[in-house]
PDB file of C-alpha atoms in Angstrom:
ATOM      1  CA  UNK A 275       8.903  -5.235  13.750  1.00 95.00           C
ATOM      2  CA  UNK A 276      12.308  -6.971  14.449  1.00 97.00           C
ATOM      3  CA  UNK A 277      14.513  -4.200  15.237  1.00 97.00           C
ATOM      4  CA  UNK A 278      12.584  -1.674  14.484  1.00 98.00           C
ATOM      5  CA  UNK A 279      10.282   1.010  16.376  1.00 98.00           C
ATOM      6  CA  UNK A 280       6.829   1.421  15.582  1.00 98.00           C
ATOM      7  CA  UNK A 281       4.359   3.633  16.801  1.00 98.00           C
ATOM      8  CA  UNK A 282       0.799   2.505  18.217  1.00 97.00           C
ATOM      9  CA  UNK A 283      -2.364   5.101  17.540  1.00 97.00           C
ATOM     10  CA  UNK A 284      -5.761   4.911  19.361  1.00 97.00           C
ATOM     11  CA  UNK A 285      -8.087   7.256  18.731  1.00 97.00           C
ATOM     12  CA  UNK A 286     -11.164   8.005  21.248  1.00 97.00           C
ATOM     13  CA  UNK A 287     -14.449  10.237  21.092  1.00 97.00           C
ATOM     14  CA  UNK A 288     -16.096  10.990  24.412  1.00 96.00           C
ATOM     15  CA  UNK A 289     -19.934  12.112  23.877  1.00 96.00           C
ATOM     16  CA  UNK A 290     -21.485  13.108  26.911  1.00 95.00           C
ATOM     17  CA  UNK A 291     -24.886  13.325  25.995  1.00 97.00           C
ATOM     18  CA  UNK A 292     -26.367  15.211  29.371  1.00 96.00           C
ATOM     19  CA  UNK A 293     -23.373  17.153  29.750  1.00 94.00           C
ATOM     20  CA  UNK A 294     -23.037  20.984  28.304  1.00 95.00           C
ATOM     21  CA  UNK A 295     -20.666  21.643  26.041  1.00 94.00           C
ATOM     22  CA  UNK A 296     -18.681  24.680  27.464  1.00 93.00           C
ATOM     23  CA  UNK A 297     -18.596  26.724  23.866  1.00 94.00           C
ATOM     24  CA  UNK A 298     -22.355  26.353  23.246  1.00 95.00           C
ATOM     25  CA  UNK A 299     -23.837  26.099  26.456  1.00 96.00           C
ATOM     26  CA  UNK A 300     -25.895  22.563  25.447  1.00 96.00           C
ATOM     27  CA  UNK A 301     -25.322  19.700  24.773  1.00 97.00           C
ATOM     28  CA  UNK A 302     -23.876  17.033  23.991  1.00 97.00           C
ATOM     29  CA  UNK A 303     -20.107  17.531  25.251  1.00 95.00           C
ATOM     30  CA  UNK A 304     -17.972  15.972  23.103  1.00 96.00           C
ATOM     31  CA  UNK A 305     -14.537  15.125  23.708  1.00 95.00           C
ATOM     32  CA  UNK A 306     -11.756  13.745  21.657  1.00 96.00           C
ATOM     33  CA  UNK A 307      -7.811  12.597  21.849  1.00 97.00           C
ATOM     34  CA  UNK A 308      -5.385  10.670  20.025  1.00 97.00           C
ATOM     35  CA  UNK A 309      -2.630   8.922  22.167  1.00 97.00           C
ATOM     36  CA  UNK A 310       0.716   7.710  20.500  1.00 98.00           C
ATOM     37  CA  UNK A 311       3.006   5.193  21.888  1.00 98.00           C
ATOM     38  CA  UNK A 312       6.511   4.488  20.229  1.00 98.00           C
ATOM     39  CA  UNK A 313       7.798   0.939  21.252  1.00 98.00           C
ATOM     40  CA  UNK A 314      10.950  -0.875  19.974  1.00 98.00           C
ATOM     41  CA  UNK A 315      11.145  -4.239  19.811  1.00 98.00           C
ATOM     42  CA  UNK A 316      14.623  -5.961  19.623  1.00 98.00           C
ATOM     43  CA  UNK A 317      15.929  -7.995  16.870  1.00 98.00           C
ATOM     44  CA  UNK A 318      15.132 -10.884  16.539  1.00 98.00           C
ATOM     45  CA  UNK A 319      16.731 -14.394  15.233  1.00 97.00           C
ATOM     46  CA  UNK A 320      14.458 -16.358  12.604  1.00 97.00           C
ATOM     47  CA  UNK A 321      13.953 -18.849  15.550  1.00 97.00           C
ATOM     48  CA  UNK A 322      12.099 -16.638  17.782  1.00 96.00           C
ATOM     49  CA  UNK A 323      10.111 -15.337  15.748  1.00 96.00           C
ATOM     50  CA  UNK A 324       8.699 -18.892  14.071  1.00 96.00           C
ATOM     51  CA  UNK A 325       8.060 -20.215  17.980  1.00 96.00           C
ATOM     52  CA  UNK A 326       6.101 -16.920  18.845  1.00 96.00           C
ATOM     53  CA  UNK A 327       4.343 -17.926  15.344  1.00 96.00           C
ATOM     54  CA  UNK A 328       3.985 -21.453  16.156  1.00 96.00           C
ATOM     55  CA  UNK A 329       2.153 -20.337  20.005  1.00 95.00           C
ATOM     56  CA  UNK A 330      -0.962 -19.067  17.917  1.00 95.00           C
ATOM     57  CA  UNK A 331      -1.217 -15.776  20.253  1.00 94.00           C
ATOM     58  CA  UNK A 332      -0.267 -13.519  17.257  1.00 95.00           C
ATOM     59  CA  UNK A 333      -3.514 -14.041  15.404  1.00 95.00           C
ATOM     60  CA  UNK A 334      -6.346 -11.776  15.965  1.00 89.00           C
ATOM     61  CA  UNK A 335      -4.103  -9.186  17.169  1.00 90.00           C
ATOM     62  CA  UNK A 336      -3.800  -5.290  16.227  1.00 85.00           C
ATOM     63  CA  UNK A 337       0.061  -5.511  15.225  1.00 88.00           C
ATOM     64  CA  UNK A 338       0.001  -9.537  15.567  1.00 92.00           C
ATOM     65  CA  UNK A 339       1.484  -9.227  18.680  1.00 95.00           C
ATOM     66  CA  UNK A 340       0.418  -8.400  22.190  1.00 94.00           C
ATOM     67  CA  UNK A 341       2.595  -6.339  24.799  1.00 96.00           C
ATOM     68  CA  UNK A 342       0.707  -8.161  27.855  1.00 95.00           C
ATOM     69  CA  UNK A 343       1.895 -11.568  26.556  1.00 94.00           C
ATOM     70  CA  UNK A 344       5.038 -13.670  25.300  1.00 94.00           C
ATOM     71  CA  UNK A 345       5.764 -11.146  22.761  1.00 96.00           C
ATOM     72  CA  UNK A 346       6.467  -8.516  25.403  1.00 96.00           C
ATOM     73  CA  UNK A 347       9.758 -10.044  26.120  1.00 97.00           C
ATOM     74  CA  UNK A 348      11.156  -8.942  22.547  1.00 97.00           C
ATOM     75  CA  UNK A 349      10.213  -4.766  23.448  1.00 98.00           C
ATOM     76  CA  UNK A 350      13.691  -2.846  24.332  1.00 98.00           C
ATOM     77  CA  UNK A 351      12.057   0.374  24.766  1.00 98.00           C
ATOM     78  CA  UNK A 352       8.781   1.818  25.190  1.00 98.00           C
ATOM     79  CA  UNK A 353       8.191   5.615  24.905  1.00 98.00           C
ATOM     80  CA  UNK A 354       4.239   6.451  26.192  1.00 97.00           C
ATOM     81  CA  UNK A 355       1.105   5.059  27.545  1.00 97.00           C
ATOM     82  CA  UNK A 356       2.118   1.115  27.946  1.00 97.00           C
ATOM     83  CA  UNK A 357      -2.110   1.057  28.349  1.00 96.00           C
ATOM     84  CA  UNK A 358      -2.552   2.520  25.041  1.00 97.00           C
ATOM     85  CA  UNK A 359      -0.374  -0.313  23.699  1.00 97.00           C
ATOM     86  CA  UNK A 360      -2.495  -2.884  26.077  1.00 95.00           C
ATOM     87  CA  UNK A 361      -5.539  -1.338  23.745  1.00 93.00           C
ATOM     88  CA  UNK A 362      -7.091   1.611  25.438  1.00 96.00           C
ATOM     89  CA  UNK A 363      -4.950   4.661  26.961  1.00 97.00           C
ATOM     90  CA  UNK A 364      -7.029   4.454  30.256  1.00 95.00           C
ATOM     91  CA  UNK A 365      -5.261   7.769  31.775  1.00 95.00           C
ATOM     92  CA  UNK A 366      -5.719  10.019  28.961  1.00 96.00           C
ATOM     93  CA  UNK A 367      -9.234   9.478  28.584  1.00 95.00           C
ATOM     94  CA  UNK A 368      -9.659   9.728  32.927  1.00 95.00           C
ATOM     95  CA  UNK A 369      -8.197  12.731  32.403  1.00 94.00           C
ATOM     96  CA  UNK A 370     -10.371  13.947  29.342  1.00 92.00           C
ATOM     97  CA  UNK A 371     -13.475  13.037  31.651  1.00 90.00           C
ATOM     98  CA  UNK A 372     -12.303  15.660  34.350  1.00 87.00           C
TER      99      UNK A 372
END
């Protein structure tokens, strides 16, 4: 990821079971999106990126990093939903309930 951009997908499927879908007239309503978010991280020295290693918080995460935490601090640029990055793009799918 060192001075590189990457982009970060999450897919979502609304099913509104009791809701009519508009086409058919019955249900279930069923809504879907896919939000991309292109972030660039800065590059890095060998150092920095054996300490983030060495703090354990890249394990268990999509990407092995998370935005929220230490690793935020190498991103130079961000271009999207920082939410979507977080792990769920909470205003696209607000707006895909309206």
């Amino acid at each position: 990821l060192s001075g590189r951009e990457h982009q970060v997908h999450t897919g979502v499927v609304l099913v509104l079971p009791q809701q009519p879908d508009p086409a058919t007239g019955s249900p279930p309503l069923i809504r879907s999106f896919v939000t991309t978010t292109h972030v660039t991280f800065d590059t890095l020295p060998d150092e920095a990126i054996r300490a983030y290693i060495a703090t354990g918080e890249p394990f268990g995460k999509a990407g092995s990093y998370g935005i929220q935490g230490a690793a935020g601090a190498f991103v130079s640029g961000l271009r999207g939903c920082y939410f979507n990055v977080v792990g769920f793009p909470l205003h696209r799918c607000v707006c895909a309930l309206r």
